[in-house]
Amino acid sequence: MTALYGVVGNPIAHSLSPFIHQGWMREHGIDAEYLPIQVAEGELERTLAELTDRGYQGLNITMPHKREALRLAATATTRAQSIGAANTLWREGDRWHADNTDAPGFQHGLARAFGDLDVDRDLHVPDEPALVVGAGGAALAVAYTFGDDNQATTFCNRTVANAEQLVSVYDAIYAGNPARFRNVAGMEALPALLKNCAFVVNATSLGHMGQSLDWPEGCGRLVYDLSYGKAADIFLAPARDAGWQTVDGLRMLVAQAAFSFRRWFGVKPDIEATLVRVREVVETA
Ligand code: NAP
């Protein structure tokens, strides 16, 4: 019998996950379907019960349901609990279990960015922290990764209280690591922070709004934008013009999907080949 999988979110029609997962299911000869499932905010609990009845085995969870998915799961990985959100569920009997693969997806993208671009993490501004702009859902996965890596980090966000909240959560989790998340700032501090940081992660939705930042000279430093497609093009173009090396979030998207797929089926799909296919789709959209 064909096994059922899907991605739950709102909106969901734009999601690349069905394209990615259906491709891998075909490639690995897995008799399964992966469907987009639109679910309004507040409707996840009812939907999960319904999907259980219909025999769904696994789900990806996207905005706005990631926190609620963790709350509803019977068990969760330490990673998902630390991040406070789940993007991957799998079912055993009537119980759903949760993980968060955004963090290893981000980590994979960051490692490849430094490797592929041959950017030395410490070359340009030694001893300076990484700069994360943004403190929303995606920044949580970044914070988890940097906490794990003991990477000194400054969080700069429009609403400073949101950055403070994020940092206080992670300070508690990584209490043993002294270097990391001491610095929180508002957007007015951005010019000085951009000048002095080791590298930048953009975890804001600025590119989706047709905006970027005022970029100082990059001197070959890295900007890793978590968005992709047109949003990333808009955000990253002025940075590139100012001498930054730029990476978008498409690899993170494919990698987080690959970690979910491995969780469900025990096989790790080919991230590189998929990234080429997904980039073609994004560029022709
Ligand atoms: P979110 O929770 O809504 O957070 C949005 C962030 O952007 C917040 O920090 C918000 O600041 C900031 N922001 C929004 N409008 C702003 C403005 N006009 N000026 C300055 N800051 C502004 O969204 P998210 O889920 O974290 O997503 C953030 C980005 O990551 C998006 O581009 C998304 O596409 C991308 N993403 C990529 C992946 C991937 O797999 N590649 C996965 C998840 C997310 P406030 O706190 O002040 O509101």
mmCIF file of C-alpha atoms and ligand atoms in Angstrom:
data_model
loop_
_atom_site.group_PDB
_atom_site.id
_atom_site.type_symbol
_atom_site.label_atom_id
_atom_site.label_comp_id
_atom_site.label_asym_id
_atom_site.label_seq_id
_atom_site.Cartn_x
_atom_site.Cartn_y
_atom_site.Cartn_z
ATOM 1 C CA MET A 1 0.000 0.000 0.000
ATOM 2 C CA THR A 2 1.285 3.453 -0.922
ATOM 3 C CA ALA A 3 2.542 5.245 2.196
ATOM 4 C CA LEU A 4 1.462 8.844 2.728
ATOM 5 C CA TYR A 5 3.716 11.783 3.590
ATOM 6 C CA GLY A 6 3.230 15.516 3.266
ATOM 7 C CA VAL A 7 4.107 19.064 4.216
ATOM 8 C CA VAL A 8 1.719 21.033 6.414
ATOM 9 C CA GLY A 9 1.676 24.834 6.355
ATOM 10 C CA ASN A 10 -0.172 27.986 5.417
ATOM 11 C CA PRO A 11 0.421 29.062 2.693
ATOM 12 C CA ILE A 12 1.738 25.856 1.160
ATOM 13 C CA ALA A 13 1.131 26.019 -2.605
ATOM 14 C CA HIS A 14 4.582 27.566 -3.204
ATOM 15 C CA SER A 15 6.423 24.827 -1.255
ATOM 16 C CA LEU A 16 9.274 23.060 -3.052
ATOM 17 C CA SER A 17 9.115 20.124 -0.630
ATOM 18 C CA PRO A 18 6.735 17.970 -2.752
ATOM 19 C CA PHE A 19 9.056 18.371 -5.770
ATOM 20 C CA ILE A 20 12.084 17.417 -3.665
ATOM 21 C CA HIS A 21 10.574 14.471 -1.760
ATOM 22 C CA GLN A 22 8.584 12.991 -4.663
ATOM 23 C CA GLY A 23 11.820 12.990 -6.696
ATOM 24 C CA TRP A 24 13.680 11.114 -3.961
ATOM 25 C CA MET A 25 10.830 8.618 -3.486
ATOM 26 C CA ARG A 26 10.956 7.788 -7.212
ATOM 27 C CA GLU A 27 14.752 7.651 -7.208
ATOM 28 C CA HIS A 28 14.879 5.229 -4.255
ATOM 29 C CA GLY A 29 11.949 3.079 -5.446
ATOM 30 C CA ILE A 30 9.856 3.927 -2.382
ATOM 31 C CA ASP A 31 6.120 3.364 -2.807
ATOM 32 C CA ALA A 32 4.952 6.599 -1.186
ATOM 33 C CA GLU A 33 3.226 9.876 -1.961
ATOM 34 C CA TYR A 34 4.185 13.316 -0.619
ATOM 35 C CA LEU A 35 1.501 15.988 -0.744
ATOM 36 C CA PRO A 36 1.109 19.661 0.217
ATOM 37 C CA ILE A 37 -1.485 20.069 2.981
ATOM 38 C CA GLN A 38 -2.848 23.547 3.655
ATOM 39 C CA VAL A 39 -3.800 23.970 7.316
ATOM 40 C CA ALA A 40 -4.961 27.219 8.924
ATOM 41 C CA GLU A 41 -3.408 28.449 12.163
ATOM 42 C CA GLY A 42 -5.033 26.749 15.162
ATOM 43 C CA GLU A 43 -6.083 23.711 13.108
ATOM 44 C CA LEU A 44 -2.984 21.536 13.462
ATOM 45 C CA GLU A 45 -4.234 19.324 16.302
ATOM 46 C CA ARG A 46 -7.454 18.447 14.481
ATOM 47 C CA THR A 47 -5.512 17.897 11.235
ATOM 48 C CA LEU A 48 -2.977 15.577 12.879
ATOM 49 C CA ALA A 49 -5.809 13.390 14.191
ATOM 50 C CA GLU A 50 -7.322 13.311 10.710
ATOM 51 C CA LEU A 51 -3.980 12.486 9.063
ATOM 52 C CA THR A 52 -3.430 9.722 11.615
ATOM 53 C CA ASP A 53 -6.806 8.209 10.638
ATOM 54 C CA ARG A 54 -5.873 8.471 6.961
ATOM 55 C CA GLY A 55 -2.618 6.586 7.597
ATOM 56 C CA TYR A 56 -0.035 9.340 7.110
ATOM 57 C CA GLN A 57 3.410 8.154 8.262
ATOM 58 C CA GLY A 58 5.472 11.317 8.193
ATOM 59 C CA LEU A 59 5.115 15.082 7.846
ATOM 60 C CA ASN A 60 7.161 18.173 7.325
ATOM 61 C CA ILE A 61 5.850 21.167 9.200
ATOM 62 C CA THR A 62 6.306 24.732 8.096
ATOM 63 C CA MET A 63 4.991 28.188 9.050
ATOM 64 C CA PRO A 64 2.962 28.865 11.120
ATOM 65 C CA HIS A 65 2.807 25.444 12.812
ATOM 66 C CA LYS A 66 6.368 24.593 13.906
ATOM 67 C CA ARG A 67 5.966 25.440 17.602
ATOM 68 C CA GLU A 68 2.554 23.807 17.837
ATOM 69 C CA ALA A 69 3.876 20.643 16.134
ATOM 70 C CA LEU A 70 6.472 20.279 18.891
ATOM 71 C CA ARG A 71 3.808 20.783 21.560
ATOM 72 C CA LEU A 72 1.579 18.094 20.038
ATOM 73 C CA ALA A 73 4.311 15.488 19.604
ATOM 74 C CA ALA A 74 4.507 12.632 22.122
ATOM 75 C CA THR A 75 8.324 12.784 22.115
ATOM 76 C CA ALA A 76 10.901 15.083 20.548
ATOM 77 C CA THR A 77 14.637 15.043 19.941
ATOM 78 C CA THR A 78 16.764 17.198 22.239
ATOM 79 C CA ARG A 79 17.454 19.386 19.227
ATOM 80 C CA ALA A 80 13.769 20.077 18.569
ATOM 81 C CA GLN A 81 13.174 20.718 22.263
ATOM 82 C CA SER A 82 16.095 23.170 22.419
ATOM 83 C CA ILE A 83 14.950 25.037 19.330
ATOM 84 C CA GLY A 84 11.363 25.006 20.573
ATOM 85 C CA ALA A 85 9.987 24.058 17.170
ATOM 86 C CA ALA A 86 9.605 20.970 14.950
ATOM 87 C CA ASN A 87 9.760 20.705 11.155
ATOM 88 C CA THR A 88 9.693 16.899 10.928
ATOM 89 C CA LEU A 89 7.187 14.440 12.397
ATOM 90 C CA TRP A 90 6.972 10.676 12.137
ATOM 91 C CA ARG A 91 4.254 8.411 13.455
ATOM 92 C CA GLU A 92 4.400 5.232 15.519
ATOM 93 C CA GLY A 93 0.914 3.904 16.203
ATOM 94 C CA ASP A 94 -1.173 6.921 17.189
ATOM 95 C CA ARG A 95 1.798 8.884 18.501
ATOM 96 C CA TRP A 96 3.704 11.510 16.555
ATOM 97 C CA HIS A 97 7.390 12.142 17.252
ATOM 98 C CA ALA A 98 9.245 15.338 16.427
ATOM 99 C CA ASP A 99 12.637 16.524 15.205
ATOM 100 C CA ASN A 100 14.008 19.772 13.802
ATOM 101 C CA THR A 101 16.190 19.346 10.718
ATOM 102 C CA ASP A 102 16.461 23.087 9.974
ATOM 103 C CA ALA A 103 19.493 23.284 12.268
ATOM 104 C CA PRO A 104 21.563 20.539 10.565
ATOM 105 C CA GLY A 105 20.302 21.904 7.227
ATOM 106 C CA PHE A 106 21.684 25.337 8.112
ATOM 107 C CA GLN A 107 24.907 23.806 9.420
ATOM 108 C CA HIS A 108 25.393 21.816 6.209
ATOM 109 C CA GLY A 109 24.853 24.979 4.152
ATOM 110 C CA LEU A 110 27.295 26.985 6.255
ATOM 111 C CA ALA A 111 30.013 24.334 6.122
ATOM 112 C CA ARG A 112 29.672 24.048 2.349
ATOM 113 C CA ALA A 113 29.627 27.829 1.975
ATOM 114 C CA PHE A 114 32.980 28.154 3.725
ATOM 115 C CA GLY A 115 34.360 25.138 1.868
ATOM 116 C CA ASP A 116 33.089 25.996 -1.618
ATOM 117 C CA LEU A 117 33.962 29.668 -1.478
ATOM 118 C CA ASP A 118 37.264 29.050 0.217
ATOM 119 C CA VAL A 119 36.427 31.794 2.707
ATOM 120 C CA ASP A 120 38.585 31.511 5.774
ATOM 121 C CA ARG A 121 36.259 31.952 8.712
ATOM 122 C CA ASP A 122 38.915 33.755 10.729
ATOM 123 C CA LEU A 123 40.816 35.477 7.936
ATOM 124 C CA HIS A 124 39.196 38.862 7.625
ATOM 125 C CA VAL A 125 38.205 39.979 11.071
ATOM 126 C CA PRO A 126 39.766 37.600 13.554
ATOM 127 C CA ASP A 127 38.178 37.467 16.972
ATOM 128 C CA GLU A 128 35.056 39.232 15.781
ATOM 129 C CA PRO A 129 31.701 37.484 16.193
ATOM 130 C CA ALA A 130 29.353 36.177 13.553
ATOM 131 C CA LEU A 131 26.466 38.563 12.980
ATOM 132 C CA VAL A 132 22.936 37.182 12.712
ATOM 133 C CA VAL A 133 20.392 39.704 11.466
ATOM 134 C CA GLY A 134 16.924 38.578 12.547
ATOM 135 C CA ALA A 135 15.520 36.736 15.551
ATOM 136 C CA GLY A 136 12.462 34.881 14.221
ATOM 137 C CA GLY A 137 11.852 31.167 13.656
ATOM 138 C CA ALA A 138 14.776 30.560 11.306
ATOM 139 C CA ALA A 139 17.193 32.381 13.641
ATOM 140 C CA LEU A 140 16.406 29.770 16.310
ATOM 141 C CA ALA A 141 17.986 27.041 14.176
ATOM 142 C CA VAL A 142 20.979 29.307 13.529
ATOM 143 C CA ALA A 143 21.347 30.013 17.252
ATOM 144 C CA TYR A 144 21.193 26.300 18.045
ATOM 145 C CA THR A 145 23.966 25.591 15.534
ATOM 146 C CA PHE A 146 26.200 28.442 16.710
ATOM 147 C CA GLY A 147 25.654 27.469 20.335
ATOM 148 C CA ASP A 148 26.704 23.933 19.475
ATOM 149 C CA ASP A 149 29.764 25.254 17.579
ATOM 150 C CA ASN A 150 30.648 27.681 20.388
ATOM 151 C CA GLN A 151 30.611 30.394 17.721
ATOM 152 C CA ALA A 152 30.641 33.916 19.215
ATOM 153 C CA THR A 153 27.572 35.630 17.784
ATOM 154 C CA THR A 154 25.802 38.984 17.843
ATOM 155 C CA PHE A 155 22.051 38.996 17.165
ATOM 156 C CA CYS A 156 20.758 42.190 15.606
ATOM 157 C CA ASN A 157 17.010 42.534 15.188
ATOM 158 C CA ARG A 158 14.379 45.181 14.475
ATOM 159 C CA THR A 159 12.574 44.252 17.702
ATOM 160 C CA VAL A 160 15.380 44.022 20.228
ATOM 161 C CA ALA A 161 13.146 42.246 22.753
ATOM 162 C CA ASN A 162 12.792 39.305 20.332
ATOM 163 C CA ALA A 163 16.580 38.981 20.075
ATOM 164 C CA GLU A 164 16.875 39.219 23.858
ATOM 165 C CA GLN A 165 14.288 36.473 24.246
ATOM 166 C CA LEU A 166 16.144 34.229 21.783
ATOM 167 C CA VAL A 167 19.470 34.803 23.489
ATOM 168 C CA SER A 168 18.088 34.140 26.957
ATOM 169 C CA VAL A 169 16.722 30.761 25.826
ATOM 170 C CA TYR A 170 20.058 29.740 24.333
ATOM 171 C CA ASP A 171 22.135 31.113 27.153
ATOM 172 C CA ALA A 172 20.308 28.698 29.403
ATOM 173 C CA ILE A 173 20.864 25.764 27.026
ATOM 174 C CA TYR A 174 24.550 26.472 26.435
ATOM 175 C CA ALA A 175 25.361 27.729 29.903
ATOM 176 C CA GLY A 176 28.758 26.009 29.803
ATOM 177 C CA ASN A 177 30.026 27.863 26.697
ATOM 178 C CA PRO A 178 31.215 31.328 27.650
ATOM 179 C CA ALA A 179 31.878 33.037 24.307
ATOM 180 C CA ARG A 180 28.683 33.068 22.453
ATOM 181 C CA PHE A 181 25.534 35.072 22.598
ATOM 182 C CA ARG A 182 26.304 38.008 24.815
ATOM 183 C CA ASN A 183 25.567 40.682 22.246
ATOM 184 C CA VAL A 184 22.124 41.821 21.215
ATOM 185 C CA ALA A 185 21.495 44.963 19.192
ATOM 186 C CA GLY A 186 18.867 46.936 17.308
ATOM 187 C CA MET A 187 19.085 47.857 13.632
ATOM 188 C CA GLU A 188 20.669 51.250 14.418
ATOM 189 C CA ALA A 189 23.845 49.375 15.421
ATOM 190 C CA LEU A 190 23.994 47.540 12.101
ATOM 191 C CA PRO A 191 26.532 49.761 10.236
ATOM 192 C CA ALA A 192 29.174 49.252 12.923
ATOM 193 C CA LEU A 193 28.351 45.559 13.335
ATOM 194 C CA LEU A 194 28.612 44.893 9.585
ATOM 195 C CA LYS A 195 32.016 46.557 9.480
ATOM 196 C CA ASN A 196 33.410 44.447 12.289
ATOM 197 C CA CYS A 197 31.800 41.012 12.051
ATOM 198 C CA ALA A 198 33.510 37.842 10.828
ATOM 199 C CA PHE A 199 30.561 36.869 8.605
ATOM 200 C CA VAL A 200 26.816 37.563 8.341
ATOM 201 C CA VAL A 201 23.701 35.373 8.377
ATOM 202 C CA ASN A 202 20.512 37.007 7.166
ATOM 203 C CA ALA A 203 17.544 35.460 8.974
ATOM 204 C CA THR A 204 15.135 38.309 8.252
ATOM 205 C CA SER A 205 12.417 38.385 5.634
ATOM 206 C CA LEU A 206 13.798 41.669 4.193
ATOM 207 C CA GLY A 207 14.442 40.227 0.714
ATOM 208 C CA HIS A 208 10.802 39.111 0.477
ATOM 209 C CA MET A 209 9.900 42.783 0.953
ATOM 210 C CA GLY A 210 12.267 43.865 -1.810
ATOM 211 C CA GLN A 211 14.830 45.212 0.671
ATOM 212 C CA SER A 212 18.458 44.689 1.595
ATOM 213 C CA LEU A 213 20.945 46.421 3.933
ATOM 214 C CA ASP A 214 23.492 49.234 3.493
ATOM 215 C CA TRP A 215 26.573 47.138 2.941
ATOM 216 C CA PRO A 216 30.053 48.381 3.862
ATOM 217 C CA GLU A 217 33.073 46.951 2.030
ATOM 218 C CA GLY A 218 32.935 43.157 2.415
ATOM 219 C CA CYS A 219 36.604 42.353 1.668
ATOM 220 C CA GLY A 220 35.561 38.836 0.623
ATOM 221 C CA ARG A 221 33.665 38.056 3.818
ATOM 222 C CA LEU A 222 30.616 35.761 3.658
ATOM 223 C CA VAL A 223 26.924 36.676 3.714
ATOM 224 C CA TYR A 224 24.671 33.634 4.079
ATOM 225 C CA ASP A 225 21.061 34.550 3.328
ATOM 226 C CA LEU A 226 18.535 31.956 4.468
ATOM 227 C CA SER A 227 16.039 33.008 1.816
ATOM 228 C CA TYR A 228 16.312 31.873 -1.808
ATOM 229 C CA GLY A 229 14.945 32.765 -5.232
ATOM 230 C CA LYS A 230 13.983 36.370 -5.917
ATOM 231 C CA ALA A 231 14.118 37.356 -2.229
ATOM 232 C CA ALA A 232 17.748 36.262 -1.994
ATOM 233 C CA ASP A 233 18.611 37.863 -5.346
ATOM 234 C CA ILE A 234 17.321 41.191 -4.062
ATOM 235 C CA PHE A 235 18.959 40.892 -0.658
ATOM 236 C CA LEU A 236 22.348 39.652 -1.866
ATOM 237 C CA ALA A 237 22.955 41.745 -5.031
ATOM 238 C CA PRO A 238 24.092 44.940 -3.211
ATOM 239 C CA ALA A 239 26.238 42.879 -0.831
ATOM 240 C CA ARG A 240 28.000 41.260 -3.781
ATOM 241 C CA ASP A 241 28.538 44.710 -5.318
ATOM 242 C CA ALA A 242 30.221 45.756 -2.058
ATOM 243 C CA GLY A 243 32.679 42.856 -2.193
ATOM 244 C CA TRP A 244 30.960 40.211 -0.049
ATOM 245 C CA GLN A 245 30.822 36.541 -1.070
ATOM 246 C CA THR A 246 27.212 35.445 -1.051
ATOM 247 C CA VAL A 247 25.287 32.223 -0.495
ATOM 248 C CA ASP A 248 21.517 31.755 -0.520
ATOM 249 C CA GLY A 249 19.348 29.385 1.528
ATOM 250 C CA LEU A 250 18.513 26.847 -1.166
ATOM 251 C CA ARG A 251 21.121 24.358 0.035
ATOM 252 C CA MET A 252 19.699 24.641 3.553
ATOM 253 C CA LEU A 253 16.235 23.887 2.167
ATOM 254 C CA VAL A 254 17.419 20.771 0.326
ATOM 255 C CA ALA A 255 19.592 19.623 3.242
ATOM 256 C CA GLN A 256 16.825 19.929 5.849
ATOM 257 C CA ALA A 257 14.604 17.906 3.501
ATOM 258 C CA ALA A 258 17.342 15.280 3.138
ATOM 259 C CA PHE A 259 17.639 14.924 6.923
ATOM 260 C CA SER A 260 13.848 14.462 7.176
ATOM 261 C CA PHE A 261 13.926 11.864 4.385
ATOM 262 C CA ARG A 262 16.676 9.957 6.149
ATOM 263 C CA ARG A 263 14.652 10.019 9.362
ATOM 264 C CA TRP A 264 11.651 8.477 7.551
ATOM 265 C CA PHE A 265 13.311 6.006 5.185
ATOM 266 C CA GLY A 266 16.828 5.436 6.519
ATOM 267 C CA VAL A 267 18.492 6.613 3.302
ATOM 268 C CA LYS A 268 20.269 9.923 2.748
ATOM 269 C CA PRO A 269 19.437 11.327 -0.659
ATOM 270 C CA ASP A 270 21.876 13.088 -2.964
ATOM 271 C CA ILE A 271 21.831 16.745 -1.854
ATOM 272 C CA GLU A 272 24.133 17.992 -4.632
ATOM 273 C CA ALA A 273 22.158 16.551 -7.554
ATOM 274 C CA THR A 274 18.883 17.717 -6.008
ATOM 275 C CA LEU A 275 20.214 21.215 -5.441
ATOM 276 C CA VAL A 276 20.926 21.525 -9.176
ATOM 277 C CA ARG A 277 17.357 20.433 -10.042
ATOM 278 C CA VAL A 278 15.742 22.662 -7.413
ATOM 279 C CA ARG A 279 17.792 25.675 -8.485
ATOM 280 C CA GLU A 280 16.560 25.189 -12.061
ATOM 281 C CA VAL A 281 12.971 25.190 -10.804
ATOM 282 C CA VAL A 282 13.526 28.308 -8.681
ATOM 283 C CA GLU A 283 15.286 30.174 -11.481
ATOM 284 C CA THR A 284 12.552 29.482 -14.012
ATOM 285 C CA ALA A 285 9.728 30.396 -11.574
HETATM 286 P P1 NAP B 1 9.905 35.095 10.950
HETATM 287 O O1 NAP B 1 9.849 34.170 12.107
HETATM 288 O O2 NAP B 1 8.682 35.797 10.487
HETATM 289 O O3 NAP B 1 11.029 36.207 11.305
HETATM 290 C C1 NAP B 1 11.235 37.311 10.446
HETATM 291 C C2 NAP B 1 12.436 38.114 10.904
HETATM 292 O O4 NAP B 1 12.579 39.212 9.987
HETATM 293 C C3 NAP B 1 12.273 38.736 12.297
HETATM 294 O O5 NAP B 1 13.529 38.803 12.908
HETATM 295 C C4 NAP B 1 11.741 40.129 11.956
HETATM 296 O O6 NAP B 1 12.017 41.092 12.953
HETATM 297 C C5 NAP B 1 12.553 40.442 10.717
HETATM 298 N N1 NAP B 1 11.909 41.480 9.892
HETATM 299 C C6 NAP B 1 10.723 41.393 9.255
HETATM 300 N N2 NAP B 1 10.472 42.549 8.597
HETATM 301 C C7 NAP B 1 11.553 43.361 8.840
HETATM 302 C C8 NAP B 1 11.883 44.689 8.423
HETATM 303 N N3 NAP B 1 11.076 45.410 7.645
HETATM 304 N N4 NAP B 1 13.050 45.216 8.846
HETATM 305 C C9 NAP B 1 13.886 44.481 9.629
HETATM 306 N N5 NAP B 1 13.628 43.231 10.051
HETATM 307 C C10 NAP B 1 12.465 42.678 9.658
HETATM 308 O O7 NAP B 1 10.464 34.369 9.646
HETATM 309 P P2 NAP B 1 11.449 33.097 9.592
HETATM 310 O O8 NAP B 1 10.657 31.867 9.471
HETATM 311 O O9 NAP B 1 12.451 33.230 10.672
HETATM 312 O O10 NAP B 1 12.128 33.322 8.148
HETATM 313 C C11 NAP B 1 13.171 34.267 7.981
HETATM 314 C C12 NAP B 1 13.849 34.041 6.622
HETATM 315 O O11 NAP B 1 14.445 32.744 6.605
HETATM 316 C C13 NAP B 1 12.893 34.087 5.433
HETATM 317 O O12 NAP B 1 13.547 34.707 4.360
HETATM 318 C C14 NAP B 1 12.645 32.626 5.116
HETATM 319 O O13 NAP B 1 12.336 32.432 3.752
HETATM 320 C C15 NAP B 1 14.002 32.035 5.451
HETATM 321 N N6 NAP B 1 13.960 30.593 5.784
HETATM 322 C C16 NAP B 1 14.663 29.729 5.013
HETATM 323 C C17 NAP B 1 14.682 28.382 5.300
HETATM 324 C C18 NAP B 1 15.477 27.449 4.425
HETATM 325 O O14 NAP B 1 15.323 26.214 4.547
HETATM 326 N N7 NAP B 1 16.347 27.957 3.571
HETATM 327 C C19 NAP B 1 13.958 27.890 6.394
HETATM 328 C C20 NAP B 1 13.238 28.791 7.186
HETATM 329 C C21 NAP B 1 13.255 30.148 6.868
HETATM 330 P P3 NAP B 1 11.011 41.339 14.197
HETATM 331 O O15 NAP B 1 11.406 40.344 15.239
HETATM 332 O O16 NAP B 1 11.289 42.740 14.559
HETATM 333 O O17 NAP B 1 9.618 41.132 13.674
#
